[in-house]
Tab-separated table of C-alpha atoms and ligand atoms in Angstrom:
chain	number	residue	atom	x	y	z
A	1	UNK	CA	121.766	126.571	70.728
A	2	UNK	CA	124.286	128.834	71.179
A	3	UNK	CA	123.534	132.428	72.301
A	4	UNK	CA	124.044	134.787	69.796
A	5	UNK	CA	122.487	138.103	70.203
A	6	UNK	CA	120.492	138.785	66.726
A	7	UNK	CA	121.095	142.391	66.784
A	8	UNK	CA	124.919	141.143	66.654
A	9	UNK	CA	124.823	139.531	63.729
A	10	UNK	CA	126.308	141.752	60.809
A	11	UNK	CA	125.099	140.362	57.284
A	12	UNK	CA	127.897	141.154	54.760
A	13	UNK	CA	126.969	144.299	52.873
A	14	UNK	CA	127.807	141.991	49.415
A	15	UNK	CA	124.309	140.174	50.014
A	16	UNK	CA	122.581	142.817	51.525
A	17	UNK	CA	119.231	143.865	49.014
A	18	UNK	CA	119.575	147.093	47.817
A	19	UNK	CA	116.260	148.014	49.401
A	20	UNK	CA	115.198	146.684	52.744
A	21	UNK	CA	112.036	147.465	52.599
A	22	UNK	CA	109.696	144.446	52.720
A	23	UNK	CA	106.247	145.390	54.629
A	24	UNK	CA	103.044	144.691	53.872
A	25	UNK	CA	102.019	148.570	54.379
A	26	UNK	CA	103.315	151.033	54.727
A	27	UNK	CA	105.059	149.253	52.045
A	28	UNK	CA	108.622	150.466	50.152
A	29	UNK	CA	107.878	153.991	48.487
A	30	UNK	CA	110.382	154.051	45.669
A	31	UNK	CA	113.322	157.057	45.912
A	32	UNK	CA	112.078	158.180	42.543
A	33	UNK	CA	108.546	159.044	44.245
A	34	UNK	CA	110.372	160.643	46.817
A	35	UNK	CA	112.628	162.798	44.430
A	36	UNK	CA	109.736	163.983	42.396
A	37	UNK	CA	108.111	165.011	45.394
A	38	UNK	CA	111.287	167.004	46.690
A	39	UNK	CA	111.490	168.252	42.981
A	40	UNK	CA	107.786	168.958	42.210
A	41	UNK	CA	106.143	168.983	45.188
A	42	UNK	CA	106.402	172.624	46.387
A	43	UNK	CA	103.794	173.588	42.687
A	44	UNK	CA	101.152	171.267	44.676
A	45	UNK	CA	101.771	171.233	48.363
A	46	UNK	CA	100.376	173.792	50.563
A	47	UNK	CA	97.750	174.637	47.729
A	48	UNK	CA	94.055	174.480	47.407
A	49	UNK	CA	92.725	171.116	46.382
A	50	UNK	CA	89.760	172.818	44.948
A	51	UNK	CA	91.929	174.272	42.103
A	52	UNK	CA	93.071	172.927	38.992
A	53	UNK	CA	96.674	171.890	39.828
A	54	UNK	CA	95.673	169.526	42.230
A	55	UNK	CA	92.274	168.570	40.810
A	56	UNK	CA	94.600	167.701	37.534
A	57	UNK	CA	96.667	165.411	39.914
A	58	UNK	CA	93.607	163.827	40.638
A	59	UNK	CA	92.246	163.314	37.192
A	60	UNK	CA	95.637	161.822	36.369
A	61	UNK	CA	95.348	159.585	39.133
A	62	UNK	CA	91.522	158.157	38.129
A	63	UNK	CA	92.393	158.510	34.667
A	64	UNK	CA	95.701	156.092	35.172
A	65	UNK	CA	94.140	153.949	37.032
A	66	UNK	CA	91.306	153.603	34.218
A	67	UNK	CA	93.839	152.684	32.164
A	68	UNK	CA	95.991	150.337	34.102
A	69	UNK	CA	93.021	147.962	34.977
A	70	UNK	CA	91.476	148.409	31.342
A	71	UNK	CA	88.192	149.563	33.089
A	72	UNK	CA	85.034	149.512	30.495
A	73	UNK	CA	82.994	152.233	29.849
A	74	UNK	CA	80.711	153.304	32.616
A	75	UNK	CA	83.308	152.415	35.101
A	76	UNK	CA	83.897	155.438	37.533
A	77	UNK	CA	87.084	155.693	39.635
A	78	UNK	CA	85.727	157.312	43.292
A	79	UNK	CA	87.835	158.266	45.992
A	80	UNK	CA	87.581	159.674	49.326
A	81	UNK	CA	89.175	159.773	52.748
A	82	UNK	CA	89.945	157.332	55.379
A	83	UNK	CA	91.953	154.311	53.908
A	84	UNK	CA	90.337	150.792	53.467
A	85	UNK	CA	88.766	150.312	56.962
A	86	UNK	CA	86.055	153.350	56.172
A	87	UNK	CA	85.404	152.369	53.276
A	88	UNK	CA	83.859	149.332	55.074
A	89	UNK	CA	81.971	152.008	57.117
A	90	UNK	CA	80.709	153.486	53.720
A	91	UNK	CA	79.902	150.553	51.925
A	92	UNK	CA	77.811	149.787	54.686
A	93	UNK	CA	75.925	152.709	54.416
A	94	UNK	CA	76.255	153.260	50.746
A	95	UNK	CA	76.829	149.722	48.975
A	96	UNK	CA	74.466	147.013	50.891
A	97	UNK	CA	70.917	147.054	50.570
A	98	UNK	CA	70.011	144.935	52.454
A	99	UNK	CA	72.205	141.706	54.013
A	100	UNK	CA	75.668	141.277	52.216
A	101	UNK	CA	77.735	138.009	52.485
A	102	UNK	CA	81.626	137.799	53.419
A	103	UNK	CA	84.110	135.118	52.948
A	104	UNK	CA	86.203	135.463	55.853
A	105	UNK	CA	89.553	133.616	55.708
A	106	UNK	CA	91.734	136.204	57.558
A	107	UNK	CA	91.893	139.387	59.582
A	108	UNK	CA	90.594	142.171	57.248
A	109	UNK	CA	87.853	139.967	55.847
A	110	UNK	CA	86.587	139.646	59.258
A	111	UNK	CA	86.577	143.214	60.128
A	112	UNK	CA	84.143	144.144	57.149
A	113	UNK	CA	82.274	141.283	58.523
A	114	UNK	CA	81.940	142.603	61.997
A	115	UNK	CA	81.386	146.214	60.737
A	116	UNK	CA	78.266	144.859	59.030
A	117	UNK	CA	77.036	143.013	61.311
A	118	UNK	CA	76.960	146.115	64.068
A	119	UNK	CA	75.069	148.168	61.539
A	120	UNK	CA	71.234	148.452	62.334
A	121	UNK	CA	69.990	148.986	59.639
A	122	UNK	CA	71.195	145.871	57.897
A	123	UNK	CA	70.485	142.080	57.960
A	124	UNK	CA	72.921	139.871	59.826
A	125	UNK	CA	75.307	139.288	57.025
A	126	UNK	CA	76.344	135.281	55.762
A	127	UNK	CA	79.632	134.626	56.705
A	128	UNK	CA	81.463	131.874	54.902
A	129	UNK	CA	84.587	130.842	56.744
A	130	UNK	CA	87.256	129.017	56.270
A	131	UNK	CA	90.661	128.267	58.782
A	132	UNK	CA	93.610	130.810	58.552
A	133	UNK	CA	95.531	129.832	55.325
A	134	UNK	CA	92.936	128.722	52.689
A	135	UNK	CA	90.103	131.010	51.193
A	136	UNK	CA	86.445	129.951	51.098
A	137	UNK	CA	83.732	130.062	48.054
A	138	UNK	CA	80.964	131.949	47.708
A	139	UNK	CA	77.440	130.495	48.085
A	140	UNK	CA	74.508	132.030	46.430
A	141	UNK	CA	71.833	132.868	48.615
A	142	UNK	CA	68.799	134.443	48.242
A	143	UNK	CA	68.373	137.713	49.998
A	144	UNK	CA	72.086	138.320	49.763
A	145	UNK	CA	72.658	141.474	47.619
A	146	UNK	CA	76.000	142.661	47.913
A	147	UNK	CA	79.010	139.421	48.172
A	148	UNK	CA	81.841	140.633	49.950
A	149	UNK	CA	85.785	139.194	48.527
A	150	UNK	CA	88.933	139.952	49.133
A	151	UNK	CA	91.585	139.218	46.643
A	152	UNK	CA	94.827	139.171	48.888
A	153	UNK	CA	94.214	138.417	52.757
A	154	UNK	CA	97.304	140.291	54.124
A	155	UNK	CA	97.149	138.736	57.729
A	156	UNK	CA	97.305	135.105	56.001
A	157	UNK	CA	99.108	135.832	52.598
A	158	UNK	CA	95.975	133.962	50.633
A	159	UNK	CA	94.922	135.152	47.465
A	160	UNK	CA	91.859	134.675	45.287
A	161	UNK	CA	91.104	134.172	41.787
A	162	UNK	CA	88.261	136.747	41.369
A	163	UNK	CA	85.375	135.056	39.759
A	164	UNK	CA	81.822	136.519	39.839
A	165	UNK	CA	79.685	133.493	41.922
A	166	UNK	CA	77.095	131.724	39.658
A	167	UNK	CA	73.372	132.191	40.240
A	168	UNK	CA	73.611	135.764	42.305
A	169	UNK	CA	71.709	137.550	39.444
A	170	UNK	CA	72.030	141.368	39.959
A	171	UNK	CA	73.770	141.312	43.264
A	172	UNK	CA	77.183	142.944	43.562
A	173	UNK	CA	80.724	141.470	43.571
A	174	UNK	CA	82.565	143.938	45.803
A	175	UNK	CA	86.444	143.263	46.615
A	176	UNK	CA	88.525	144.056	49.203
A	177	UNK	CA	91.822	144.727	46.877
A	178	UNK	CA	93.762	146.536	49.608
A	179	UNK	CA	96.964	144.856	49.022
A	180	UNK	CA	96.371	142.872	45.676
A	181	UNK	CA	95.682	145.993	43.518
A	182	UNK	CA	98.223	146.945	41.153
A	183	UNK	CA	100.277	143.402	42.040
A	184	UNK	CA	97.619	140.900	41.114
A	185	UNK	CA	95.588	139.961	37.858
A	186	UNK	CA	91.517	140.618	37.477
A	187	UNK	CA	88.969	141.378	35.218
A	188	UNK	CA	86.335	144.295	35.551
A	189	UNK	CA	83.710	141.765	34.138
A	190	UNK	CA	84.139	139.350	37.067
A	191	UNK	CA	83.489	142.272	39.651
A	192	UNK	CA	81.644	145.379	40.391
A	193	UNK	CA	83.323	146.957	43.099
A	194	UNK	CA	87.202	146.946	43.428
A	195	UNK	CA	88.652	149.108	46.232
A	196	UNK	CA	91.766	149.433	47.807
A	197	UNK	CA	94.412	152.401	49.757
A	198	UNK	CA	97.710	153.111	48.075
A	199	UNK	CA	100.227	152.149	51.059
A	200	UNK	CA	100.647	148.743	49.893
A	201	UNK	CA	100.770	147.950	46.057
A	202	UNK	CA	100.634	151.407	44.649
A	203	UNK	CA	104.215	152.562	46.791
A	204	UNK	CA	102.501	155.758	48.376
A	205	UNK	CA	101.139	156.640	51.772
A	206	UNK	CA	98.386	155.738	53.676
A	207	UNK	CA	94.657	157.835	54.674
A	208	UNK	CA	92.715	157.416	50.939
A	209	UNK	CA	90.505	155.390	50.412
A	210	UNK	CA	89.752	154.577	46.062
A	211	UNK	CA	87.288	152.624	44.471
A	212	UNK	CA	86.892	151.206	40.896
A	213	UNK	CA	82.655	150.695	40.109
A	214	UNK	CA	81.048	149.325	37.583
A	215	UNK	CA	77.863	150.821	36.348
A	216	UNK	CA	75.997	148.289	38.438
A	217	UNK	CA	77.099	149.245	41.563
A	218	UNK	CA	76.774	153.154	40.497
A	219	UNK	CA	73.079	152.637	39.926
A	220	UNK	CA	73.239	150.784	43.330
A	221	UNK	CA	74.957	153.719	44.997
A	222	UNK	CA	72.508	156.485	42.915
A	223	UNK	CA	69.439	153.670	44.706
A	224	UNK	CA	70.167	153.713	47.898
A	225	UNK	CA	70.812	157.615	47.623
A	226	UNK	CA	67.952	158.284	46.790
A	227	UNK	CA	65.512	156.224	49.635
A	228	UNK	CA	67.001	158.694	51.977
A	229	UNK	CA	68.779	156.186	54.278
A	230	UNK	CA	70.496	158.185	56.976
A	231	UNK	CA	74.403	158.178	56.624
A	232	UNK	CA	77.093	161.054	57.903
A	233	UNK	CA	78.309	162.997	55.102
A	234	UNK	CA	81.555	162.096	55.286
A	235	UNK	CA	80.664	158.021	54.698
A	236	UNK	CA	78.481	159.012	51.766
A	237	UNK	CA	79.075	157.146	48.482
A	238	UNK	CA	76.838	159.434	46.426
A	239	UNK	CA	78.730	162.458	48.008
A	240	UNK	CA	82.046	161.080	47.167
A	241	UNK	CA	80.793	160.080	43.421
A	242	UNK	CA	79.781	163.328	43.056
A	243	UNK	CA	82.929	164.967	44.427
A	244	UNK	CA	85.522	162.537	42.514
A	245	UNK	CA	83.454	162.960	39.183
A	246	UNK	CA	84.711	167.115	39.465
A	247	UNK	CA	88.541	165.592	40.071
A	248	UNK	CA	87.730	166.430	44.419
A	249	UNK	CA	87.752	164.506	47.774
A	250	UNK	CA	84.632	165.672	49.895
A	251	UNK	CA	87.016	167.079	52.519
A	252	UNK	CA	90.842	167.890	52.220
A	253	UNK	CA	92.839	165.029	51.179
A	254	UNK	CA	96.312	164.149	51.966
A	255	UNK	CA	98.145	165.798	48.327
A	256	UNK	CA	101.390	164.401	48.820
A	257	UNK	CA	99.602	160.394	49.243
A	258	UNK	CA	98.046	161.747	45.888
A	259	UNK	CA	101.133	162.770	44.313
A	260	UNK	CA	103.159	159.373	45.312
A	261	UNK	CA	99.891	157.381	44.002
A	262	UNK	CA	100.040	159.026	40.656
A	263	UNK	CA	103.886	158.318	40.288
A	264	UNK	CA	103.699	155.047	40.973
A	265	UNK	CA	100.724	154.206	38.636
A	266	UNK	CA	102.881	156.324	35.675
A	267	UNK	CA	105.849	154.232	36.314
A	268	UNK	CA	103.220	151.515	36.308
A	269	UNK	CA	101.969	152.634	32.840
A	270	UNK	CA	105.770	153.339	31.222
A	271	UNK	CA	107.292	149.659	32.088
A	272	UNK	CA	103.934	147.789	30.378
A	273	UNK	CA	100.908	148.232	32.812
A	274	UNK	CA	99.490	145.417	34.884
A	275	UNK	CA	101.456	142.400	32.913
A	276	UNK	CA	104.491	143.942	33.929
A	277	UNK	CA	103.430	144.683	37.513
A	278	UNK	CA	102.238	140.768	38.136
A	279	UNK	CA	105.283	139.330	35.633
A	280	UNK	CA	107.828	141.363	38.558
A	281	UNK	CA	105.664	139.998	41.587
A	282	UNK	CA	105.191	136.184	40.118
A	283	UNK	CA	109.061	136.445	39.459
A	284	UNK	CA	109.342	137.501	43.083
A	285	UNK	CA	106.627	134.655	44.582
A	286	UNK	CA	108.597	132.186	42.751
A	287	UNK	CA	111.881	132.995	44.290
A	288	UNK	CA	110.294	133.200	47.568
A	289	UNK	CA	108.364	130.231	47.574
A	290	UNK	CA	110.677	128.270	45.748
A	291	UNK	CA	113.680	128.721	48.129
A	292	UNK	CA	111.140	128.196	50.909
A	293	UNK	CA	110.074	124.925	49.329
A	294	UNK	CA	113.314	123.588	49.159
A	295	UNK	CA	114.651	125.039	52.983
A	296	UNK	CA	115.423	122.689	55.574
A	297	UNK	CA	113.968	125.198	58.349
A	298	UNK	CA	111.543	127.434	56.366
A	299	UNK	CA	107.946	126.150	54.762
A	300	UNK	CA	105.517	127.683	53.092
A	301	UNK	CA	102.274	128.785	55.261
A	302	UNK	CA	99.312	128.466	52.290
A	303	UNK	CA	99.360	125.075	51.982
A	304	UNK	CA	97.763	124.619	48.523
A	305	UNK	CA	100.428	126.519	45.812
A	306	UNK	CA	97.015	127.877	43.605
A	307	UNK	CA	96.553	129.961	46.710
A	308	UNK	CA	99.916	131.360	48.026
A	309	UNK	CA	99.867	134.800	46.796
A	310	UNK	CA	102.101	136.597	44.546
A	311	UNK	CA	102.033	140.197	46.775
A	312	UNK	CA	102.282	138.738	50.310
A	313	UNK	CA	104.249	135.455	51.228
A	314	UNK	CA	103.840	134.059	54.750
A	315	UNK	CA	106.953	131.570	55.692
A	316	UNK	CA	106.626	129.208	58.304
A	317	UNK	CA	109.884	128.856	60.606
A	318	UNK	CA	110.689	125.564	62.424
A	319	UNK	CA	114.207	125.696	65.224
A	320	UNK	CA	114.605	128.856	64.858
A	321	UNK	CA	112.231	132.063	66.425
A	322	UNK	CA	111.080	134.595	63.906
A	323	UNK	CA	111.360	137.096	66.185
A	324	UNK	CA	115.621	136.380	66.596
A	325	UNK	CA	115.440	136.149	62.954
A	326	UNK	CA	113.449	139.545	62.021
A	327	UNK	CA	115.539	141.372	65.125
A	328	UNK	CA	118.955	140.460	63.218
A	329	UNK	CA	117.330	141.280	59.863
A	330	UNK	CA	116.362	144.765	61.428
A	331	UNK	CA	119.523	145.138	62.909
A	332	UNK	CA	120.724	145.093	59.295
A	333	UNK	CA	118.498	147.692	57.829
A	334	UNK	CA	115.950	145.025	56.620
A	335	UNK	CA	112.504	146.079	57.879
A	336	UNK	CA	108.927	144.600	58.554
A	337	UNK	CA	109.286	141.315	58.024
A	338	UNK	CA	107.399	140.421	61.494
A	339	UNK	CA	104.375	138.109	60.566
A	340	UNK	CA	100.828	139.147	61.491
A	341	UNK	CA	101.142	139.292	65.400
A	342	UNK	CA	97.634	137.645	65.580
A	343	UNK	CA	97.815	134.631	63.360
A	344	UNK	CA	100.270	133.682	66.181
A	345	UNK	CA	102.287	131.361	64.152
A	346	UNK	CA	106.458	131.418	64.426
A	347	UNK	CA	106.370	132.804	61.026
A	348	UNK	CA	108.213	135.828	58.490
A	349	UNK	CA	105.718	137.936	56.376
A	350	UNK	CA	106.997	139.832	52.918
A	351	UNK	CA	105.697	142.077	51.148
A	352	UNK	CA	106.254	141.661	47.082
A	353	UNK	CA	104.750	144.506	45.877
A	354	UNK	CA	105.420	145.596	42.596
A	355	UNK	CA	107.874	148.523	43.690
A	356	UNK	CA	110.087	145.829	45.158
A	357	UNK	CA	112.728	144.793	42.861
A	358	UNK	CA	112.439	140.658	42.134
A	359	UNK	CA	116.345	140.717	42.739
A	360	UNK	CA	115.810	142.296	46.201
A	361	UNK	CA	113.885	139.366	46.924
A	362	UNK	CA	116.234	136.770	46.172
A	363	UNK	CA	118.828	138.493	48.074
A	364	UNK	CA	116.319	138.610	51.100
A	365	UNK	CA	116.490	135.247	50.945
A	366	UNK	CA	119.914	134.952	51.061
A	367	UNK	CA	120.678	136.969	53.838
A	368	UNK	CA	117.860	135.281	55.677
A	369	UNK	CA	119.995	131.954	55.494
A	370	UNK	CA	122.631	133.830	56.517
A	371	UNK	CA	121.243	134.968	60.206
A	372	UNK	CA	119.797	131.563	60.917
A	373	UNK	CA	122.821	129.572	59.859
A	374	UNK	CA	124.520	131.675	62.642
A	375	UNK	CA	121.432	131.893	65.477
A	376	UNK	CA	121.205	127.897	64.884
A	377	UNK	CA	124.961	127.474	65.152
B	401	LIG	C1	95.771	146.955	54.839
B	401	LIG	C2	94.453	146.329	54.545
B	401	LIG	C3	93.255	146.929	54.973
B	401	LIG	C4	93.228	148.167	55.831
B	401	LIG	O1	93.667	149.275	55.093
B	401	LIG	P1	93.682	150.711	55.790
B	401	LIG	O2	93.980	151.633	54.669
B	401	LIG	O3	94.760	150.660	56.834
B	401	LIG	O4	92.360	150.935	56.404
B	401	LIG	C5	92.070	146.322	54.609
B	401	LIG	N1	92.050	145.196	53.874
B	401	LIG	C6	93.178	144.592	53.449
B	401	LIG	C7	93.084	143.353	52.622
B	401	LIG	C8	94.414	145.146	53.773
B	401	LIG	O5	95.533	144.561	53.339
C-alpha cells in the first residue's frame, strides 16, 4: 500500500452528493426545515408552551403523525421529554407490570434490557438473544406481560418485520422504533406501543421522546396509575398522557425540535405519506446494497437480505480501513459514516432516512469507490 494521507484525497466536486449528510442521528435536517425555522420561527420561539401557538404546533405534530401511520381510533399520540433512552426509564415505571421480555440483537435493545433488569420493582426480564447481525423471535411465556421489539437495531443495521407473537393473549407489543419510524412499514394492529425521538427518521433534533398507544396499552398505563406504584413525576406515563392529551409536555420542551418534527412529517404528508417515505428508502437500500453486493472490497454486514434494513445499512470493508476511508470522506464534506464504534467490525454505517435523497445515495457510493481506488493504489 502506498501512503496516501485520506484527508488528501480531493473527490471531484462532479460526484460529490449534494448532501453529505449520512448519520444515523443526528441525522440530515433538510434546508427547507431550517428555512422555515429562520422564516417562522421567531412567532414560536422564545414563547410560552402553555399557549395556543405552540400547543397548536403540538396538535399538528400528534395529529400528523395520526395520520401518517393510519393510527385507529383510540390510538393516542403521547410525548414527553428525554429522547428514546427515558422512555426506557418510563416504560419501566409506567408500561411493565410485572416482568417484560426483550429480544436483544444489538446495542439499544440491550440497554432497555439492562434498564429493566436494575429496576426493583420488576421481575428479571427474558432476554432472547441472538449474535450481532440477525434479529431473534419472540417466545411466549407465561408471566411475561409487556414483549419488548425493536424494529431497526441502529448499532447492527437489522430490521424487523413487526408481527404481534402468537399465544401472548393481552400482553403488550411495545417497539423500540427510534430509527425505523417514518422510514419503515408497520401496522398499528400488530403492535401496541410504537415509540421513537425525531433525530433520526423524522429530520429534526434530538431531547423528545413520542409514543404512538393503542388503547391496550392506555388502559395498561391508566392500571398501573392507579395501584400507586412509586415513579418521579417526570418518568410518569399517566402524567405525560394527561399533559399531551391538552397539546403539552409535562415540563418545557425543546420548540424548535417540535417545529423541525412537524415540517418534516408535513413534507411527509404532501409527497404521499408512509408509501412514499419507504418507496425513497427501499430505492436507497437497493442502491446501497446492491453496489455492495457486487464490490470487490465492500460486503454487506446482515447476512440474510430479509433482514438488512432499508433506514440503516452496515458495509463490511475488506483491504482497506474504514477509518482511512470515512477520514477522506470527511475530508470531503461527507459526514458520519463511522460504523458503531462497539460492534468493532472494519465497517461504514449510513443512514437512509427518508430526508436523504435516493440519488445522494448512489453518488455516496460512487465517491466511496473513488477514495479506496486511490488509498488501495
Ligand atoms: C438512537 C436510538 C436510541 C436512543 O435514542 P435517544 O433519543 O438518543 O435516547 C434508542 N433506540 C434506538 C433503536 C436508536 O436508534
Amino acid at each position: 500500500m502506498k501512503n496516501v494521507s485520506p484527508a488528501a484525497i480531493t473527490i471531484p466536486s462532479s460526484l460529490l452528493p449534494s448532501d453529505g449528510r449520512f448519520g444515523c442521528g443526528p441525522s440530515k435536517v433538510r434546508d427547507a426545515q431550517l428555512d422555515a425555522l429562520a422564516a417562522d420561527g421567531r412567532r414560536l420561539m422564545g414563547t410560552s408552551h402553555r399557549q395556543p401557538p405552540v400547543k397548536s404546533l403540538v396538535g399538528s405534530v400528534r395529529a400528523g403523525l395520526r395520520e401518517l401511520f393510519s393510527l385507529p381510533d383510540g390510538w393516542e399520540v403521547v410525548l414527553g421529554n428525554g429522547g428514546s433512552t427515558v422512555f426506557w426509564d418510563v416504560a419501566t415505571f409506567g408500561l411493565i407490570e410485572q416482568r417484560s421480555q426483550h429480544l436483544v440483537f444489538g446495542e439499544f435493545s440491550q440497554k432497555f434490557a439492562d434498564a429493566v433488569a436494575a429496576a426493583p420493582h420488576l421481575g428479571d426480564p427474558s432476554v432472547v438473544a441472538s449474535p450481532p447481525g440477525s434479529h431473534p423471535a419472540a417466545v411466549a411465556t407465561p408471566g411475561v406481560d409487556t414483549y419488548c421489539l425493536t424494529h431497526n437495531e441502529t448499532s447492527t443495521g437489522v430490521a424487523m418485520s413487526l408481527a404481534r407473537p402468537a399465544n401472548i393473549g393481552d400482553s403488550l407489543v411495545v417497539v423500540d422504533a427510534t430509527s425505523a419510524a417514518g422510514g419503515l412499514a408497520w401496522s398499528p394492529s400488530e403492535v401496541d406501543v410504537y415509540y421513537f425521538a425525531p433525530q433520526k427518521s423524522f429530520a429534526s433534533d434530538g431531547g423528545l421522546w413520542i409514543a404512538c398507544c393503542s388503547p391496550r396499552a392506555i388502559a395498561r398505563i391508566e392500571q398501573i396509575s392507579a395501584t400507586k406504584r412509586w415513579m418521579p413525576a417526570s418518568l410518569d406515563l399517566k402524567i405525560a398522557l394527561d399533559n399531551s392529551r391538552a397539546d403539552q409536555t409535562y415540563n418545557t420542551p425543546a420548540i424548535a425540535t417540535i417545529f423541525l418534527l412537524d415540517q418534516q412529517i408535513r413534507w411527509m404528508l404532501d409527497h404521499g405519506g408512509m408509501s412514499w417515505c419507504t418507496q425513497r428508502t427501499t430505492e436507497s437500500a437497493n442502491t446501497i446494497y446492491q453496489w455492495a453486493t457486487a464490490s470487490p472490497y465492500a460486503s454487506p454486514f446482515v447476512a440474510d437480505a430479509a433482514q438488512r434494513s432499508h433506514v440503516v445499512a452496515t458495509i463490511d470493508l475488506d483491504g482497506v480501513a474504514a477509518t482511512d476511508v470515512n477520514a477522506a470522506l470527511r475530508a470531503n464534506g461527507i459526514v458520519d459514516t463511522d460504523g458503531y464504534r462497539k460492534l468493532g467490525r472494519n465497517q461504514l454505517r449510513i443512514g437512509m432516512f427518508p430526508a436523504v435523497e435516493p440519488t445522494d445515495v448512489n453518488a455516496l457510493t460512487t465517491c466511496i469507490d473513488y477514495v479506496v481506488e486511490r488509498l488501495r493504489n
